[in-house]
């Protein structure tokens, strides 16, 4: 490769001995490489169909943070498994030896649409399709910017490398290890591409709070005629984060990871990693269309071997089927991925207990309480042994990616809300009229009508009642929404059964929140009562 400006090769970065190295290939070349190397097949429209093998999702138990002096006092060690520095050194040496003589693919990319806060990331992969995936998911510098690109963090991903737990201080032959001092991430033993994306998110979640930026596991959009009218949507998997933010009447900033700075809201990414199981052209036409778009990476989907037509309902490989594509594939996506200060904060939950109202207004203290709680629920049949709704609490709506203690993010969110005066809402996309198995799913039309009223400001003018279980405000009537839905107790055939279920859910919230009582202020504790 010809020398460009101050651009550094892998040799110059301390990765000597690699065989052929491909730097910053574009999409057509990466698709060609992936197919010629037998990594995938060409699908309809030129999509790339790939399988991730035995790992069809993230491996959170195999993720480690190196216990180094500079981060010893700032990492949430109860949530982040430590790795000894000497074990990381052994892992790094063995992975460097593993790639000698091999063919590698390198992408130099930005994480963060705001140039003030973006991070330069170099991603080194064994697989061409991993390089294509991360090129979609992060932000792509122009050719002139690559000439002087200086990596601030490096990811080395080798699925064919098998870690040695005894030697490398890990749990299995799969490993994801982050060294903040060396600014290096080592990934081995898994071909699941999402590890690349979420490793970058973990880095930003550690670095940005020191700059006063709130990193958020959320989608975001803004009004078509007002870039300052921003809404962010927090939510765990299955709550509707991607679907509800993809509002054709608004402009999509991004669907998964954002920062909130004094300058406004910005997307960390340059693409989307959308679930495809049960995806339909009628419900989500633009996401559906990306699955036959040139260079879209389609992951773990079953398809007809002759026609390459995708089966969106077949979860025999995994229910976590996905596609990765650049943001410009969505017609209403923002060309800048930037917005103003959020005016509305929406926290999405899927309550399978049938207790929570479809929407509630939160005070800043209540918002911090529900943000730290990060509640949604599993339903019967989703996992072996689950016979009734089970609560899932993932603090900050993304615990696996949070290196710092949760109250650090909670306090930052609270300060941002106080400074900007954002309205906060809890939206339940789960069950009404009873728990899962008895009640029915909240009508999407009602959810959209309530969100529209919240975002255009008319909901603030509604009459509210105080919920007796959680203390937040619930609207009594909203135009276009069945008033009965707004009072969950009235939707149950047996009001006493609702009361018992509500007491049960409140107790679950309280029990989960005990871990934070020593770290939060009195008004947040009061919000838990």
Phi, psi and omega in degrees: 000134178294143181289129179243117176048233179260013180306134180252135175280171177299320178304314182289341179268003178094021175241075186279159167087002178294154178282244179279130179241126179256117182261123169052047173295149177272175189303312181301317181293322180291321176297315178302314181298315182299318182288317181293332179272001178075024181276342182190184179234153178282127180263183179299137180076359180096012174293156179256119183262119185228161174237142180263006178075217187290335179265105180254013177199180179294159178242075187299331180285349179254015180259135185225151170243131181290129184277087184252154184305322186290341181243000185308318186265001185241352179270142175277088189290337177294339183250343183239115183289127182282151171236135180292143180305321181292327176293320178296320178298319178295319179297315180298316180298318182288326178288325175296319178294324182296325184272354181298130179081355183269169177267130184230156179236134185236131171238131175255117193221164175257144168246107181121121181284337179273114183301335180295329188237002185291157181241131176277121184237129172257126181245119182251122185230150171284327186261133178297323183289332173296322178295321177294316179303308185287335174294323174293314193281327176265187186258138194259114177293156173284165182303319181293331178285331181292335183302326182240026181292126179240109182298135174260336173219148180233137173246128173246116185241115182231090180301330182282350178280133178249119180288156178248106184306321182294324184270324189255004175065032181244190188260329185209193178279001173258139181209140170229110187235128182247124172249111179286330179289318180274352179054050186219136175240129179247126180235127180216153172080009177215137177259006180290116189292335181300340178298326178297310183297311184287337174294319177295319178300318179299319178299310182297325178296336177272316188283319191291324178303330177294341179259009180078017180256132178271111175279138189226133170272088188203162166262167182205147174214171175220163180297149182298325184256010184205100181294343180276346181271081187258140172237137175244145185237102173279147176173145176277174181304134176090002182266349178102017184303311181288315184297314186285332178281338179277061182271118182298343179275356180229171182259127181281122173276319178177166189248002186210318188222127183217163172242151178235106182248181175293343180271343180136203183256139178216144178284139173283334193249172177240011182204187182230150179232083192265143172290142182243354181297128181063018177294139180229150179293332182285315185280321183222072189299323185286319176296318178302318183294331180294340183287350172237031179261144181302131174077358171301134177269117179254119192251123169062028176266143174282138181215159179292124184296337180270309184269343185064021175288136184277144174255104186284348183256356183269112179252026184293332175277316178185153171281349183267049176285143187212165171223145181240132184206158179287155183302328184293352175288345179260123191296328182261019179285142178294134178289340181256341185059031180237151175208176180277198177290134180302132174265336180224132176249119180247125176252114185267137175221148174249094184273101179280359177275345178074025185259316188285147178288165181292336174205147176214145177268133184249142168285166177304321179293318177295323178298317178296321179299312182285332175293314178293328180288315179056054189273136159212192182214147171273153179241163182304136177095347181283331178219153177301132177091350179274108183249350176212165182306137178235135181287145172235121178245112179239098189308141180061020182055036179175045185307321183298343185249013185255103179286329182269166178297145186299326182293339175295318177287322179298316180294322179295317177298316181298318179296319180296319179296318181296319182291319186263346180070031181294145172277142184240137184225140170255122184242123179261114177260014184272234190254152176222154180078012183141168178286173175308133182100337178241311180278195180229160182292142179304129182299129181298329179296322178292317179300315181295321179295319179293320178294319178300317179294325178292316185285328180272359174091350184290336182293331179296339181270359182285164172279137182239152170242159178268125179293128184288344183267318185244351174080001178273168181272134180236130179295145180275323181209139177222132182304134177084003182235132177302118183301331179298326179298330184286347176240088186306325182298324182287343181276347180274142176292330181239102183297324179294325176295322175299314181301319179295318179294322179295316178299321180297315181292318177301318179297323178295316176301311183298317180297317179296324187282350180303331181293343183253356189297333181278354188242349185247164184278168188299323183291330176289320176298322179295327179292340180277350185277000000 
